[in-house]
Amino acid sequence: MDTAPRALRASPAPLIVASGAPRSGPPLWRDESLLRVRSGVYTVRTAWDGLAPWERYLVRVHAFAVARRDAVFSHESAAALVGLPVFGEPRMIHIFDGRRARSVSYGDVTVHTSADPRSTCEVAGIRITTIPNVVVDLARALPPALGLAVADAASRTFGLDAEQFLERLLEQSNTFGVRRAQWALTRAVPMAESPGESISRAVIEWCGFPAPALQTEHQVEGRTYRSDFCWPEHRVIGESDGWSKYGLHDPAAAAEALRAEKQREDALRRQGWRVARWDYAGALGVDALRDALLAAGLRPVRRPDLAALSAVGRNPRST
């Protein structure tokens, strides 16, 4: 079960190490085109400026790996390296050291330890905790909807399932975040194709709506379409991400994707389906998702979990 990735994600911006710079040139810290990522490690400022927050975090993780060759990455840092979802730009670099008596933080680094044995692996010279440990650690620590997104992604990408995640959780003596982790891990499925779908599934449950079928195929007018969420008995389809997932770099390709999606939706409506759409922000904010499903005719079957809904988008671990 201790799955190791075949490869790690590369740094999305080049890293320049001061110790490898030519001695004849000026010091790197004087070069205004460079940005210091970590002591002795720089990147190109324009490249950094063009990165999303989670990509900047991956650059920081790689810079730390250059500075600390012996580091074993865990939590969000390991997730970033293996391509699991990272939300915003995490504040801390997370590493694991089982020799320590207790966990400690300094600067932007948290060193975790554990009374339980922790399996690790090495890929391309960088050491990380294995995938089940990464998933369980984050399910304990992240808000539940985000923990579910990580577990879903690991299930889809690495072929692990809820039973395996729960087995790893129950092997550990640590009681921190167990109930939170159990909520996320028991719901892990490989069908969710994006973090937005996973978060939407959590919000749908907490709003009190009936559980949807996931990734349902629809045969319509000689074509096969697939929906993110489907309630066949109510003739309602839910689509996560909406038009934002077609924000492609190629305007012509984006326009074609929008046209094809409109044709697909029109065809489904001609067959009597009511289609509700929302984007990632709409799921985090709850109201847009809930209102879209209500407008499509879906009704709650139980009382909403207001406490869970109020905290969907709160993640103090990231900026």
XYZ file of C-alpha atoms in Angstrom:
319
model
C 0.000 0.000 0.000
C 2.956 2.367 0.505
C 2.670 3.751 -2.972
C 5.548 5.807 -4.337
C 5.168 8.103 -7.354
C 7.178 7.341 -10.464
C 8.215 10.972 -10.842
C 7.971 14.290 -9.033
C 6.766 17.591 -10.401
C 9.636 19.807 -11.473
C 10.082 23.353 -10.249
C 7.912 25.613 -12.451
C 10.605 28.299 -12.344
C 14.377 27.910 -12.734
C 16.484 27.729 -9.580
C 19.923 29.316 -9.412
C 22.222 28.280 -6.590
C 24.661 30.892 -5.318
C 27.368 28.324 -4.672
C 27.335 27.394 -8.354
C 27.490 30.950 -9.714
C 30.706 32.134 -11.419
C 33.043 33.725 -8.891
C 34.067 36.409 -11.370
C 30.564 37.895 -11.604
C 28.671 40.077 -9.119
C 26.894 38.340 -6.195
C 23.437 37.059 -7.043
C 21.777 39.155 -4.357
C 22.715 42.275 -6.302
C 21.014 41.085 -9.495
C 17.601 42.787 -9.623
C 16.341 40.269 -12.171
C 16.604 37.529 -9.539
C 14.478 36.825 -6.476
C 15.823 35.013 -3.423
C 13.618 32.020 -2.658
C 15.778 30.622 0.115
C 19.195 31.359 1.514
C 21.600 30.819 -1.368
C 18.842 29.856 -3.836
C 17.338 32.292 -6.361
C 14.860 32.273 -9.217
C 14.091 34.553 -12.136
C 11.802 37.332 -10.901
C 9.669 37.518 -14.049
C 9.112 33.752 -13.955
C 8.066 33.944 -10.303
C 5.675 36.817 -10.968
C 3.797 34.731 -13.538
C 3.158 31.778 -11.225
C -0.029 30.822 -9.404
C 0.241 30.634 -5.588
C 0.514 26.829 -5.526
C 3.219 26.966 -8.198
C 5.214 29.437 -6.114
C 4.931 27.014 -3.247
C 6.378 24.226 -5.381
C 9.328 26.480 -6.243
C 9.876 27.069 -2.514
C 9.796 23.321 -1.843
C 12.376 22.638 -4.551
C 14.551 25.462 -3.227
C 14.450 23.877 0.220
C 15.361 20.515 -1.312
C 18.429 22.146 -2.869
C 19.430 23.700 0.448
C 18.657 20.610 2.559
C 19.486 17.447 0.674
C 18.580 15.282 3.678
C 15.024 16.618 4.042
C 12.040 14.253 3.996
C 9.026 16.204 2.766
C 5.531 15.623 4.152
C 2.049 17.199 4.216
C 1.526 19.998 1.642
C 5.178 19.905 0.576
C 4.990 16.244 -0.413
C 1.572 16.832 -1.990
C 2.984 19.595 -4.186
C 5.843 17.365 -5.308
C 3.619 14.424 -6.289
C 0.900 16.524 -7.933
C -1.844 16.242 -5.322
C -3.990 19.363 -4.772
C -2.441 22.280 -2.912
C -4.729 25.155 -1.958
C -3.397 28.685 -2.193
C 0.223 29.081 -1.122
C 0.867 27.134 2.090
C 2.657 29.177 4.714
C 5.057 26.447 5.798
C 7.482 23.972 4.265
C 6.705 20.612 5.894
C 9.370 17.998 6.572
C 9.396 14.827 8.665
C 12.063 13.732 11.142
C 11.192 10.667 13.201
C 14.251 11.142 15.420
C 12.805 14.208 17.116
C 10.979 14.031 20.432
C 8.414 16.618 19.328
C 7.418 18.635 16.301
C 8.840 22.139 15.979
C 8.490 25.165 13.697
C 11.057 27.784 12.772
C 10.735 30.489 10.148
C 8.637 29.019 7.348
C 9.506 25.398 8.192
C 7.612 22.870 10.302
C 9.461 19.703 11.284
C 6.994 16.940 12.115
C 7.676 13.823 14.111
C 5.600 10.831 15.150
C 5.594 8.025 17.669
C 4.488 5.750 14.831
C 6.871 4.429 12.162
C 6.560 6.488 8.995
C 7.365 4.964 5.610
C 9.245 7.155 3.134
C 10.508 6.857 -0.423
C 13.075 8.586 -2.610
C 12.313 9.801 -6.122
C 14.886 11.624 -8.255
C 17.021 12.317 -5.201
C 14.197 13.850 -3.126
C 12.700 12.002 -0.164
C 9.018 12.181 0.756
C 6.601 10.326 2.987
C 4.628 7.771 1.003
C 1.275 8.650 -0.575
C -1.010 7.077 2.086
C 0.841 9.019 4.775
C 0.558 12.262 2.815
C -3.191 11.769 2.387
C -3.804 10.859 6.036
C -1.648 13.726 7.329
C -3.562 16.248 5.225
C -6.962 14.726 6.026
C -6.164 15.309 9.699
C -5.020 18.895 9.189
C -6.984 20.473 6.325
C -10.610 21.614 6.371
C -12.709 18.511 5.568
C -13.720 19.501 2.025
C -10.083 20.143 1.093
C -9.002 16.896 2.750
C -11.590 15.102 0.626
C -10.156 16.723 -2.507
C -6.690 15.394 -1.634
C -8.022 11.893 -0.905
C -10.057 11.820 -4.131
C -7.048 12.912 -6.178
C -4.818 10.267 -4.589
C -7.464 7.627 -5.224
C -7.724 8.644 -8.877
C -3.996 9.104 -9.516
C -2.451 6.310 -7.458
C -5.196 3.678 -7.387
C -5.729 3.789 -3.629
C -9.132 3.533 -1.978
C -10.952 4.660 1.149
C -10.331 1.366 2.942
C -6.572 1.691 2.479
C -6.550 5.280 3.731
C -8.599 4.348 6.795
C -6.323 1.397 7.490
C -3.332 3.738 7.584
C -5.192 6.198 9.823
C -6.158 3.489 12.316
C -2.591 2.152 12.418
C -1.445 5.442 13.925
C -1.666 6.295 17.619
C -1.985 10.039 16.987
C -5.473 11.234 17.991
C -5.226 14.682 16.380
C -7.880 15.287 13.727
C -9.085 11.677 13.629
C -12.789 12.488 13.238
C -12.055 15.082 10.560
C -9.845 12.596 8.722
C -12.420 9.820 8.952
C -15.056 12.048 7.371
C -12.850 12.765 4.348
C -11.218 9.361 3.956
C -14.448 7.330 4.082
C -15.751 9.370 1.133
C -12.682 9.089 -1.107
C -13.523 7.977 -4.654
C -11.547 7.964 -7.915
C -14.354 9.483 -10.012
C -13.847 13.125 -9.044
C -11.853 14.746 -11.841
C -10.918 17.989 -10.080
C -10.668 19.505 -6.591
C -13.726 21.561 -7.479
C -15.785 18.399 -7.919
C -14.619 17.030 -4.565
C -15.402 20.260 -2.739
C -18.763 20.427 -4.506
C -19.587 16.921 -3.314
C -18.908 17.954 0.274
C -21.055 21.075 -0.073
C -23.893 19.095 -1.684
C -23.913 16.762 1.325
C -23.727 19.568 3.876
C -26.549 21.470 2.139
C -28.742 18.437 2.771
C -29.280 17.465 -0.869
C -29.592 13.771 -1.781
C -26.365 12.018 -2.738
C -25.647 12.302 -6.483
C -24.423 9.692 -8.918
C -20.933 10.607 -10.132
C -19.654 10.748 -13.716
C -22.861 9.338 -15.201
C -22.957 8.655 -18.944
C -25.909 9.994 -20.947
C -26.783 8.758 -24.445
C -28.322 11.792 -26.160
C -29.002 12.254 -29.884
C -26.429 9.650 -30.884
C -23.702 10.979 -28.617
C -22.396 10.014 -25.193
C -22.113 12.765 -22.601
C -20.895 12.498 -19.038
C -22.100 14.593 -16.115
C -20.207 15.496 -12.953
C -23.256 14.979 -10.724
C -26.589 13.419 -11.575
C -29.897 12.843 -9.786
C -31.759 10.622 -12.312
C -34.964 10.441 -10.312
C -35.151 14.249 -10.298
C -33.860 14.725 -13.878
C -31.212 17.099 -12.530
C -27.573 17.321 -13.612
C -24.926 19.310 -11.749
C -21.775 20.606 -13.436
C -18.782 21.818 -11.430
C -16.303 24.422 -12.712
C -18.668 25.895 -15.290
C -17.165 28.032 -18.024
C -14.027 28.836 -15.997
C -12.530 25.443 -16.803
C -12.339 26.568 -20.438
C -10.084 29.547 -19.729
C -7.496 28.170 -22.109
C -4.427 30.014 -23.360
C -5.650 29.587 -26.945
C -8.707 31.860 -27.484
C -9.857 29.848 -30.496
C -9.708 26.594 -28.536
C -11.557 28.222 -25.637
C -14.306 29.451 -27.972
C -14.668 25.982 -29.505
C -14.852 24.372 -26.057
C -17.560 26.819 -25.022
C -19.538 26.117 -28.192
C -19.315 22.344 -27.703
C -20.381 22.665 -24.067
C -23.386 24.791 -25.031
C -24.444 22.180 -27.620
C -24.064 19.425 -25.032
C -26.160 21.286 -22.479
C -28.879 22.110 -25.023
C -29.063 18.449 -26.064
C -29.466 17.333 -22.450
C -32.208 19.895 -21.867
C -34.082 18.654 -24.935
C -34.158 15.244 -23.251
C -35.792 16.741 -20.160
C -32.725 17.261 -17.995
C -32.346 20.417 -15.910
C -28.709 21.479 -15.722
C -27.230 23.392 -12.786
C -23.797 24.981 -13.159
C -21.359 26.559 -10.725
C -17.645 27.258 -10.580
C -14.907 26.588 -8.021
C -15.548 29.859 -6.203
C -19.260 29.084 -6.159
C -18.600 25.797 -4.376
C -16.322 27.427 -1.798
C -18.857 30.189 -1.227
C -21.731 27.655 -1.004
C -24.535 30.015 -2.107
C -23.970 29.766 -5.873
C -23.901 25.961 -5.786
C -26.949 25.689 -3.539
C -28.944 28.264 -5.495
C -28.134 26.582 -8.825
C -29.409 23.214 -7.605
C -32.520 24.749 -6.060
C -33.241 26.584 -9.319
C -32.928 23.262 -11.171
C -35.615 21.779 -8.934
C -33.515 19.736 -6.506
C -34.640 19.931 -2.877
C -32.834 19.099 0.383
C -33.829 15.866 2.110
C -32.254 16.653 5.495
C -31.218 19.638 7.545
C -28.054 21.435 6.400
C -24.833 21.237 8.390
C -24.449 24.963 8.952
C -21.198 24.644 10.901
C -19.530 22.713 8.088
C -20.889 25.072 5.427
C -19.594 28.150 7.242
C -16.027 26.816 7.140
C -15.788 25.363 3.616
C -13.302 27.910 2.265
C -11.344 28.642 5.430
C -7.815 27.311 5.269
C -5.501 28.964 7.803
C -2.605 26.841 6.552
C -2.357 28.885 3.329
C -2.313 32.504 2.265
